[in-house]
Coordinates of C-alpha atoms in Angstrom, one line a residue:
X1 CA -60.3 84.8 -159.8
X2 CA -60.6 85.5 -156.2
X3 CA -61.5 82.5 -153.5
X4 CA -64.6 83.9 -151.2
X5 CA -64.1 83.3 -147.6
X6 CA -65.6 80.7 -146.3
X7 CA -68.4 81.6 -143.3
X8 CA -67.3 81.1 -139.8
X9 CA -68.1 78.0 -138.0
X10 CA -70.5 78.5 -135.3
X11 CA -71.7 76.3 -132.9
X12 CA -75.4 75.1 -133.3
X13 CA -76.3 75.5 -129.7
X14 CA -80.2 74.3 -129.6
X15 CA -78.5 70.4 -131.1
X16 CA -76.1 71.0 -128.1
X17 CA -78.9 71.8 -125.4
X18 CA -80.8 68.8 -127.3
X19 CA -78.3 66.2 -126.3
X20 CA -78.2 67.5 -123.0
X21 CA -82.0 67.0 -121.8
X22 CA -81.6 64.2 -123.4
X23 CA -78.5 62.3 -121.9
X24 CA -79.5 64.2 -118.5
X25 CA -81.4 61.1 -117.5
X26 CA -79.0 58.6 -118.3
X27 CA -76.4 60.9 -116.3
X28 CA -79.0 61.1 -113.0
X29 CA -79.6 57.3 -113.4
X30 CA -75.7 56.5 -113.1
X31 CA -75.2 59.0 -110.3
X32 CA -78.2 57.0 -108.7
X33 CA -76.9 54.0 -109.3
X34 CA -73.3 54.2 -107.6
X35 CA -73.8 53.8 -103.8
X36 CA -72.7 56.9 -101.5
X37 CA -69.5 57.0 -100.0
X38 CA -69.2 55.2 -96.4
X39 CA -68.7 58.6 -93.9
X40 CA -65.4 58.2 -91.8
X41 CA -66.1 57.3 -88.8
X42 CA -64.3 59.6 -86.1
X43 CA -65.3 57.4 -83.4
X44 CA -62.5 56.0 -81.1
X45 CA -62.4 52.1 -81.2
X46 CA -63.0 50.2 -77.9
X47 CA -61.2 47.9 -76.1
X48 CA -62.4 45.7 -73.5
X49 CA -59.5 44.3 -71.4
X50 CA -59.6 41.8 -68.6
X51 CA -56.7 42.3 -65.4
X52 CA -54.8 39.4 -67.0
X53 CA -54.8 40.4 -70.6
X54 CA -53.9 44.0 -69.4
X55 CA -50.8 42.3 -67.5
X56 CA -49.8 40.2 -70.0
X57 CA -49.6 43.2 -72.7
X58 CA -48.0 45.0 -70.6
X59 CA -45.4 42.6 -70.0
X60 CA -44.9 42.5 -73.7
X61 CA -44.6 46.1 -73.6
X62 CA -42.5 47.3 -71.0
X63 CA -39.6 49.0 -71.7
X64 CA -38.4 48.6 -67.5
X65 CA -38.5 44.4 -68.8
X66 CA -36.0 45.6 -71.9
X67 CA -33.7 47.4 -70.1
X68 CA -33.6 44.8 -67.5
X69 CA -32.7 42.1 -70.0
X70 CA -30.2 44.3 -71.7
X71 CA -28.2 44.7 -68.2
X72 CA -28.6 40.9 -67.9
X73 CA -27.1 40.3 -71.2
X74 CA -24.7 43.3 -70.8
X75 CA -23.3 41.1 -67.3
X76 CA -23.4 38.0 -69.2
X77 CA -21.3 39.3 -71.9
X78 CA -19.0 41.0 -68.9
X79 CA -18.7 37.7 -67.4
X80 CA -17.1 36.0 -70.3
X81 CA -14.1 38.5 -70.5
X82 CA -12.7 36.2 -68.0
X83 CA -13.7 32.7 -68.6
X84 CA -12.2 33.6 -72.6
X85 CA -8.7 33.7 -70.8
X86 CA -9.2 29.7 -69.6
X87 CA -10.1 29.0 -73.7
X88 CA -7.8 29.1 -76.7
X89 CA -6.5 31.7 -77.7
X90 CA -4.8 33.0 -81.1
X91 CA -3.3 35.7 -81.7
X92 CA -1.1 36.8 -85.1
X93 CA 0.9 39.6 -85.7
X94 CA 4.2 41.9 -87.2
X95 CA 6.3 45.1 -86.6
X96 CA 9.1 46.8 -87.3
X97 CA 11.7 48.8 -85.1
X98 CA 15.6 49.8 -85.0
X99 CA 17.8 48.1 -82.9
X100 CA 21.2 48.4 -81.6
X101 CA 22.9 45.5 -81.0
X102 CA 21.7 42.2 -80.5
X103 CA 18.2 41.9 -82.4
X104 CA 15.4 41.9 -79.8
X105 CA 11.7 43.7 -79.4
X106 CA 11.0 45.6 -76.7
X107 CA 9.4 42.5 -74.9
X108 CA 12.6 40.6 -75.3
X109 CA 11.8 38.5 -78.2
X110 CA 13.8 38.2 -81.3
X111 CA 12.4 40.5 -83.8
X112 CA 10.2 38.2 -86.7
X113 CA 8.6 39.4 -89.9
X114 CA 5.3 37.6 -89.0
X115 CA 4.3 35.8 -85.6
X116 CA 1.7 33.7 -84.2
X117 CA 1.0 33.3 -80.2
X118 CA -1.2 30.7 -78.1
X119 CA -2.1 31.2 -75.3
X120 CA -4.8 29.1 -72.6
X121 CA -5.1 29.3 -68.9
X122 CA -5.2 25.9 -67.5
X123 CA -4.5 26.4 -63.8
X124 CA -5.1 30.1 -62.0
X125 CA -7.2 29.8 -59.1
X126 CA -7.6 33.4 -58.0
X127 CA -8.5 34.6 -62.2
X128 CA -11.2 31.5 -62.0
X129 CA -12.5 32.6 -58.6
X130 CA -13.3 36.1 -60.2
X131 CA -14.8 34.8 -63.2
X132 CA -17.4 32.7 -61.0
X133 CA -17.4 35.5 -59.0
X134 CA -19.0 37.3 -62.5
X135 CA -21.1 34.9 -63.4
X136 CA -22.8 34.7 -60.1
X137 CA -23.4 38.8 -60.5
X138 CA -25.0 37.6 -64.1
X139 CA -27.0 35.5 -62.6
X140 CA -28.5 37.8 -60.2
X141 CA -29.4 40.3 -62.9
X142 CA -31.6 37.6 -64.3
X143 CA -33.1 37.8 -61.0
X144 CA -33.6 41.8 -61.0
X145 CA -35.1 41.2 -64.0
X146 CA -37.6 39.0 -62.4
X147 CA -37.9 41.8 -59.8
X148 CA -38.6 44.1 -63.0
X149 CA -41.6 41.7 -64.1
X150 CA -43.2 42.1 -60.6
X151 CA -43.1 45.9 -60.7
X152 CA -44.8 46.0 -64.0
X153 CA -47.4 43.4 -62.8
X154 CA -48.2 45.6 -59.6
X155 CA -48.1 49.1 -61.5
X156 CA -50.3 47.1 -64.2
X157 CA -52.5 45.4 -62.0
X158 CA -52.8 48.4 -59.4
X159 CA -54.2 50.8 -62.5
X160 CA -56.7 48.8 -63.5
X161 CA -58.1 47.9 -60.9
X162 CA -58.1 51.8 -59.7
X163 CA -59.8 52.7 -63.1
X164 CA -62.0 50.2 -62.6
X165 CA -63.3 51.7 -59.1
X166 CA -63.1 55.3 -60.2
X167 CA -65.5 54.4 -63.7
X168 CA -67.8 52.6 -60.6
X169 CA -67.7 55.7 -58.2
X170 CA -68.5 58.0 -61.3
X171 CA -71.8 56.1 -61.9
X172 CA -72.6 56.7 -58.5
X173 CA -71.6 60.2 -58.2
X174 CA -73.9 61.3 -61.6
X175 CA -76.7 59.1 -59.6
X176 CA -76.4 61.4 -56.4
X177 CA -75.6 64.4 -58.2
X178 CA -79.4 64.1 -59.3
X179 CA -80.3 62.8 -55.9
X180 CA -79.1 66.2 -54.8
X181 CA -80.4 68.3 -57.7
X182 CA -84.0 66.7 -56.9
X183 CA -83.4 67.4 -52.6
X184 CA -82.8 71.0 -54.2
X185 CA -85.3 71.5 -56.1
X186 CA -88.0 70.5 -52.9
X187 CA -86.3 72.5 -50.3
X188 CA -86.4 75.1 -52.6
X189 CA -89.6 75.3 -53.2
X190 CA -90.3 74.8 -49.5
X191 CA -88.6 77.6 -48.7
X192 CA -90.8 79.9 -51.3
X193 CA -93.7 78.5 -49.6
X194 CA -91.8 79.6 -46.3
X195 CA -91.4 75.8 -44.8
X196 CA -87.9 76.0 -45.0
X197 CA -85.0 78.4 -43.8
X198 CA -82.4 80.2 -46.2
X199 CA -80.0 77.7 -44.6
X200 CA -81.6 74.4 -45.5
X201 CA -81.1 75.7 -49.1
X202 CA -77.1 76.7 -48.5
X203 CA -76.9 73.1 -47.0
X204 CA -78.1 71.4 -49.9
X205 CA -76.5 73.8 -52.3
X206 CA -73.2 72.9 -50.2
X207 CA -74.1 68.9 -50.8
X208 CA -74.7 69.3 -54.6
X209 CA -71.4 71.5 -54.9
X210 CA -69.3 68.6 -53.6
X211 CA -70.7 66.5 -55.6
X212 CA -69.9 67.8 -58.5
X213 CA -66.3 68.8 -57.3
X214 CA -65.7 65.2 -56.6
X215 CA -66.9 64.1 -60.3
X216 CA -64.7 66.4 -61.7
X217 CA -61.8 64.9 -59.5
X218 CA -62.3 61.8 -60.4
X219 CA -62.9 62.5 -64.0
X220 CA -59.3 64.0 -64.1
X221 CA -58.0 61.1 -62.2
X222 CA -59.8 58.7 -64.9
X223 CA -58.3 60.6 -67.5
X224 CA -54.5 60.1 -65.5
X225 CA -55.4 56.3 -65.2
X226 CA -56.3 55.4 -68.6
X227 CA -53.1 57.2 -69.7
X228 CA -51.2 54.8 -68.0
X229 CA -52.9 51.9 -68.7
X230 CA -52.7 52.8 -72.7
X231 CA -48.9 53.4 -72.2
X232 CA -48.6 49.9 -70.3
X233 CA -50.3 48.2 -72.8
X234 CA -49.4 49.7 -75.7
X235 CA -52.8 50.7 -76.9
X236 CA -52.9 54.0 -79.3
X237 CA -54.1 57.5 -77.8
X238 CA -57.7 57.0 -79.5
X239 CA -58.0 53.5 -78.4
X240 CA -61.2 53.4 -75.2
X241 CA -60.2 50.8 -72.9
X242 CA -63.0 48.8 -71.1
X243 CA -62.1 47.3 -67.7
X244 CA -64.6 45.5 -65.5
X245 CA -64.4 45.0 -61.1
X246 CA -62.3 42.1 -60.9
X247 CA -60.6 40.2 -57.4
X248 CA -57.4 39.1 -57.0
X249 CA -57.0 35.4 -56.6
X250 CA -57.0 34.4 -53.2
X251 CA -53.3 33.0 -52.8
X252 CA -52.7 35.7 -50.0
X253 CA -55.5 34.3 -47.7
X254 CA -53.1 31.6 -46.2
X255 CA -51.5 32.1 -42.5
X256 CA -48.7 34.2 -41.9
X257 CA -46.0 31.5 -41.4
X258 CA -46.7 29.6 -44.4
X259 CA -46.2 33.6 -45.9
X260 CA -42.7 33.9 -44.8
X261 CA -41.5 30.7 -45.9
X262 CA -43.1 31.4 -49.1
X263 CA -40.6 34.7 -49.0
X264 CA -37.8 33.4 -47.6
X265 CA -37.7 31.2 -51.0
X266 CA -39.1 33.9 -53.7
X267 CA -38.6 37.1 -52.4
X268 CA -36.5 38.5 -55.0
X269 CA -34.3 41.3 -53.5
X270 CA -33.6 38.0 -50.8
X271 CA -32.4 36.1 -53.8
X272 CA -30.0 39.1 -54.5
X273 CA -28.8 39.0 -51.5
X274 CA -28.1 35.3 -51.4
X275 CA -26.6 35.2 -55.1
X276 CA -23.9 38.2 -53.6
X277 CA -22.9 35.9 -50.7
X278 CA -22.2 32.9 -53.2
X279 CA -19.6 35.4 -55.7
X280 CA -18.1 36.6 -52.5
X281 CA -17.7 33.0 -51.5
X282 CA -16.7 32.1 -55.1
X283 CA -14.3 35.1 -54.7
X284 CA -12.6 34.6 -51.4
X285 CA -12.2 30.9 -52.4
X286 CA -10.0 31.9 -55.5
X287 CA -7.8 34.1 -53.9
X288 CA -7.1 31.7 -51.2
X289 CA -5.8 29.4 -54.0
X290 CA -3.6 32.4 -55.2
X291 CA -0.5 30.6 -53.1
X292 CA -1.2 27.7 -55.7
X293 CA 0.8 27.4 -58.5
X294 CA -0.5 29.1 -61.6
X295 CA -0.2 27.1 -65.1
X296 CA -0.9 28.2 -68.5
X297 CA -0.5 26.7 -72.1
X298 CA 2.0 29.3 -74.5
X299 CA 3.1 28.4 -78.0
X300 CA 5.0 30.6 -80.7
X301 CA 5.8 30.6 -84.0
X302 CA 7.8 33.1 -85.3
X303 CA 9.2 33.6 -89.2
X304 CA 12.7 35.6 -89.0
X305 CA 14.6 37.7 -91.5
X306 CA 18.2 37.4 -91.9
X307 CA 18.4 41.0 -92.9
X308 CA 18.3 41.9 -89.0
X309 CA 21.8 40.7 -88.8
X310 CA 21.3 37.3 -86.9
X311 CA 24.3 36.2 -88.4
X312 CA 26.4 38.9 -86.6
X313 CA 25.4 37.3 -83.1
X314 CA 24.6 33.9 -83.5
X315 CA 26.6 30.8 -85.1
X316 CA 23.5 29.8 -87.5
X317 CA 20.3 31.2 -88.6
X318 CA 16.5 29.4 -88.5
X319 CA 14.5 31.2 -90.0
X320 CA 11.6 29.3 -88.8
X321 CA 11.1 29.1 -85.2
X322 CA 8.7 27.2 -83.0
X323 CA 8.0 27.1 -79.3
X324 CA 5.6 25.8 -77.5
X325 CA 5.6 24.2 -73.6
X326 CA 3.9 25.5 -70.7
X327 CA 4.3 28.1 -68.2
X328 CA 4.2 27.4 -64.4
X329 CA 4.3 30.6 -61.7
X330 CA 5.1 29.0 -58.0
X331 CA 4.7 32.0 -55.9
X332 CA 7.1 32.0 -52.8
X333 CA 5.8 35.3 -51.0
X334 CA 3.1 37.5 -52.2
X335 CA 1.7 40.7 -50.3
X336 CA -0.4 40.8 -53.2
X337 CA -2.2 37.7 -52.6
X338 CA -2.4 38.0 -49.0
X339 CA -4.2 41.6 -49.3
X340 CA -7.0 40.0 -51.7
X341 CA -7.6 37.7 -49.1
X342 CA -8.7 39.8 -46.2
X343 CA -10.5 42.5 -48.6
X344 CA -12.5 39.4 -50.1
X345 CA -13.3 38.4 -46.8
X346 CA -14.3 41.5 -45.7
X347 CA -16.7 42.0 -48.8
X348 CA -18.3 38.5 -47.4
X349 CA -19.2 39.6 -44.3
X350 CA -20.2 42.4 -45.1
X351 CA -22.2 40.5 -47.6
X352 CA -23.6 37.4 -44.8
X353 CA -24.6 40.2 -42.6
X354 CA -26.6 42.2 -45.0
X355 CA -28.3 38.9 -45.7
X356 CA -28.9 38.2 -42.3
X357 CA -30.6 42.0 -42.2
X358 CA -32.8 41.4 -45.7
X359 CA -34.0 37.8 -43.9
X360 CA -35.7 39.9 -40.7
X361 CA -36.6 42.8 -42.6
X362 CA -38.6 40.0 -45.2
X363 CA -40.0 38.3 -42.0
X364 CA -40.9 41.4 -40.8
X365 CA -42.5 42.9 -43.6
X366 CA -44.8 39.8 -44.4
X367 CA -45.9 39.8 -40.7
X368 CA -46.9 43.2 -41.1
X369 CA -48.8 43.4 -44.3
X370 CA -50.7 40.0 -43.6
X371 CA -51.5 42.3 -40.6
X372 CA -52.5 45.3 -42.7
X373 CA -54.6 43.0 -45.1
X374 CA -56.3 41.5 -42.4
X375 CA -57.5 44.9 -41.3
X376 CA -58.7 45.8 -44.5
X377 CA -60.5 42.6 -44.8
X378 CA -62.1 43.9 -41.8
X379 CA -63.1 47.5 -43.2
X380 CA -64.1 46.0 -46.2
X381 CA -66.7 44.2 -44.9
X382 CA -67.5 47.0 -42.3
X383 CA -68.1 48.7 -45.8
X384 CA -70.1 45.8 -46.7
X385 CA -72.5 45.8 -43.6
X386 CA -72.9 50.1 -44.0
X387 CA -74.2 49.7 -47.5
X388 CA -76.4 47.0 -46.5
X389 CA -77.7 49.0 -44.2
X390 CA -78.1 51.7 -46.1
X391 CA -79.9 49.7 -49.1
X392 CA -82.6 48.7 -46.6
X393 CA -83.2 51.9 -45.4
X394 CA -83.8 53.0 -49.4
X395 CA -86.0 50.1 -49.4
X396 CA -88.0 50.9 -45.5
X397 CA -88.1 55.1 -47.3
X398 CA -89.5 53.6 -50.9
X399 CA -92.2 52.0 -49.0
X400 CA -93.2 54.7 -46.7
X401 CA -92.7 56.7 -49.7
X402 CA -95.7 54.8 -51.5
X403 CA -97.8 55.4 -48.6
X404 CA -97.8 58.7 -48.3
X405 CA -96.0 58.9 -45.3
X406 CA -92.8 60.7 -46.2
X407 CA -91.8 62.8 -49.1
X408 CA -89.5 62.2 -52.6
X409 CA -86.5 64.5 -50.7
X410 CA -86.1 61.7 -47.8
X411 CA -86.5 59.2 -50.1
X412 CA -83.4 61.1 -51.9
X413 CA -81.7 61.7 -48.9
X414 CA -81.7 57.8 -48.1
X415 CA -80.4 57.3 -51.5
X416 CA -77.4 59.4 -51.4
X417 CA -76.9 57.9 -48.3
X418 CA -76.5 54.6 -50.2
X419 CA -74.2 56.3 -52.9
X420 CA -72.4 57.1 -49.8
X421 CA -71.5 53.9 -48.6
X422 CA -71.3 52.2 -52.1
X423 CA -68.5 54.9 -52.3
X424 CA -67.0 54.1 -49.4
X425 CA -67.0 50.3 -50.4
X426 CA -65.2 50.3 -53.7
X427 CA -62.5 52.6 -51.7
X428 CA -62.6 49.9 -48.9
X429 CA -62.2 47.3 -51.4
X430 CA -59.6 48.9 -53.5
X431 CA -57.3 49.5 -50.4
X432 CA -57.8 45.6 -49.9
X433 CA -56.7 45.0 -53.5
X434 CA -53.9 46.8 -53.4
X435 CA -52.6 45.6 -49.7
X436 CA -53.1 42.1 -51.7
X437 CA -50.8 43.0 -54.1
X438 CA -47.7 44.6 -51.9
X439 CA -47.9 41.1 -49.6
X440 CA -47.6 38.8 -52.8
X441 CA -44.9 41.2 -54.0
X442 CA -43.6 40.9 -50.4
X443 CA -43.5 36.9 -50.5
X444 CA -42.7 36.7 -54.3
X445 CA -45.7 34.8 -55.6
X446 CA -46.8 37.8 -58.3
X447 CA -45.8 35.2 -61.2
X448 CA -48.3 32.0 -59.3
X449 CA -51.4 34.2 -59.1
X450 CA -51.9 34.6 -63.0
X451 CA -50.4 31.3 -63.7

């Protein structure tokens, strides 16, 4: 008896197209219900940044203030070299070697399967006049490092406030580059209507062009500045730094005596110079002690063998041996010492006088740039007065303007005119700015402003 195949199962596709319209609804209710994705924003976040919190991330930032403290640290370290020899020291140690007769090393000491040695300076003028000498120099890298603050302060400080004053003269420049489009635009239709020349339009084509050149200037210079300003700060590529006008404290406005004695004590390449004459002085004053006797602190401890054939030269064998006592050098006559002498006097003189030198030059230099500030406090407000000036005339043109006395392109005239001298006011006061800042730098009170 033969089994009949059984019919192939076939799907029943009008139950399957049933439970689709029906769960359809369900499915579009869910989709409905979940809430849509958030779109990523491409946007670049904002910053807005006053002149001290630019300064004081930049201070946290700069690599100029790591290097800096590296070199201090690296003549710190160099400095103890020396003052280690005036503390204990330890030292352990063994050999081997052939000798050929009676048993000694090279150095003239008897040959020992282990040995310890202690040494100490107690008394060596000239070795403690050149570790003072180091320390000194240690000390005045901490000051360079100081000097390394006060550049990134002025680079920091002189970048934002240029940003600043370019973002300002770019507002102004899109406001008279449609002053000029508009003086266009009516002296070219006064020229259709034959009122004009051909050459009144190539003049304020002419205006117009410069315009625009000069936005695109400053647009590339915006672009250097905020470079800078991200890379001093530490901000990310994408990140948009605000900066708003700001003024410099007014710690510069004093007279220029009080200046120079503000110099004379914080001027940092003066404190250099003052921290090189006190190592040469350290220095010359240890070598003139070289003629003192020298004492120093030496023990030994040695463990012998009696297979180096001590018994073969001496009458008895120790096989431990201890020394300790003290070493004292008197010297009688030394070239030596008297040639350190004159060359560390030499390097003090040179040293006084080079001080001497940075003292005028410091004098000099304040005098000078209290000078120069005072002259730009006088073209800023020069500056001041033209735009005033200038704004009134707007105002006198608006007026006459309304009464139908003049037309919209000298009204536009008068307002580029004002552009104009606003321009010519931010420069004014940016060169007064940054004046400020060289003659704090100059007198060392960089750190007292944002105090």
């Amino acid at each position: 008896m033969k089994n009949k195949p059984l019919p192939s199962a076939r799907p029943d596709f009008s139950l399957c197209f049933l439970l689709v319209v029906l769960l359809s609804p369900f499915t579009f209710s869910a989709q409905a219900q979940q809430p849509p994705e958030p779109p990523q924003s491409t946007t670049p976040s904002a910053v807005s940044l006053t002149l001290k919190r630019a300064i004081e991330l930049a201070l946290q930032n700069s690599s100029d203030i790591q290097v800096a403290k590296l070199q201090a640290s690296l003549a710190n370290r160099s400095a103890m070299i020396t003052k280690s020899q005036f503390l204990p020291n330890l030292y352990a140690g063994s050999g081997a070697g052939y000798t050929l007769g009676i048993p000694e090393t090279p150095g003239g000491r008897a040959p020992a399967l282990f040995n310890v040695t202690y040494t100490e300076q107690v008394f060596n003028e000239p070795l403690r006049g050149q570790g003072k000498e180091l320390q000194e120099q240690a000390k005045s890298q901490k000051i360079l490092l100081e000097d390394a603050r006060n550049n990134v302060i002025v680079r920091t400080a002189s970048t934002y406030l240029e940003l600043a004053m370019v973002r300002h003269s770019l507002e102004l420049l899109r406001k008279e580059q449609d002053s000029a489009d508009k003086i266009l635009a009516v002296t070219q239709q006064r020229e259709k209507e034959n009122f004009e020349l051909p050459v009144a339009v190539t003049k304020d084509q002419l205006t117009r062009a410069r315009v625009v050149q000069r936005i695109l200037q400053l647009e590339g210079r915006q672009d250097e500045l905020e470079v800078v300003l991200r890379g001093q700060t530490g901000f990310p590529e994408s990140t948009q730094i605000d900066v708003t006008p700001e003024d410099l404290p007014g710690i510069a406005e004093q007279e220029g005596a009080n200046l120079v004695a503000l110099a004379m004590q914080g001027n940092v390449a003066l404190k250099v110079a003052q921290s090189d004459v006190r190592a040469r002085e350290f220095r010359l004053t240890g070598e003139k002690r070289g003629y003192y006797p020298t004492l120093q602190l030496v023990s030994v401890y040695s463990l012998l063998g009696r297979f180096n054939n001590y018994d073969q030269f001496f009458k008895t064998f120790e096989r431990n041996n201890v020394n300790a006592g003290i070493q004292v050098q008197v010297p009688i006559f030394s070239a030596q010492t008297k040639a350190n002498i004159a060359l560390a006097q030499v390097n003090l003189d040179v040293a006084k006088a080079a001080l001497a030198n940075k003292k005028t030059e410091i004098s000099a230099a304040v005098r000078v740039k209290t000078r120069r500030l005072r002259e730009r406090d006088a073209a800023k407000e020069v500056a001041r007065l033209e735009l005033q000036l200038a704004q009134q005339d707007v105002s006198v043109f608006q007026s006459q303007f309304a009464e139908g006395r003049i037309n919209v392109r000298e009204v536009e005239k008068a307002r580029l005119e004002e552009n104009n001298r606003w321009l010519a006011y931010l420069d004014a006061n940016f060169q007064r700015q940054q004046a400020q800042l060289d003659l704090l730098q100059t007198a060392g009170q960089l750190d007292k402003v944002w105090q």
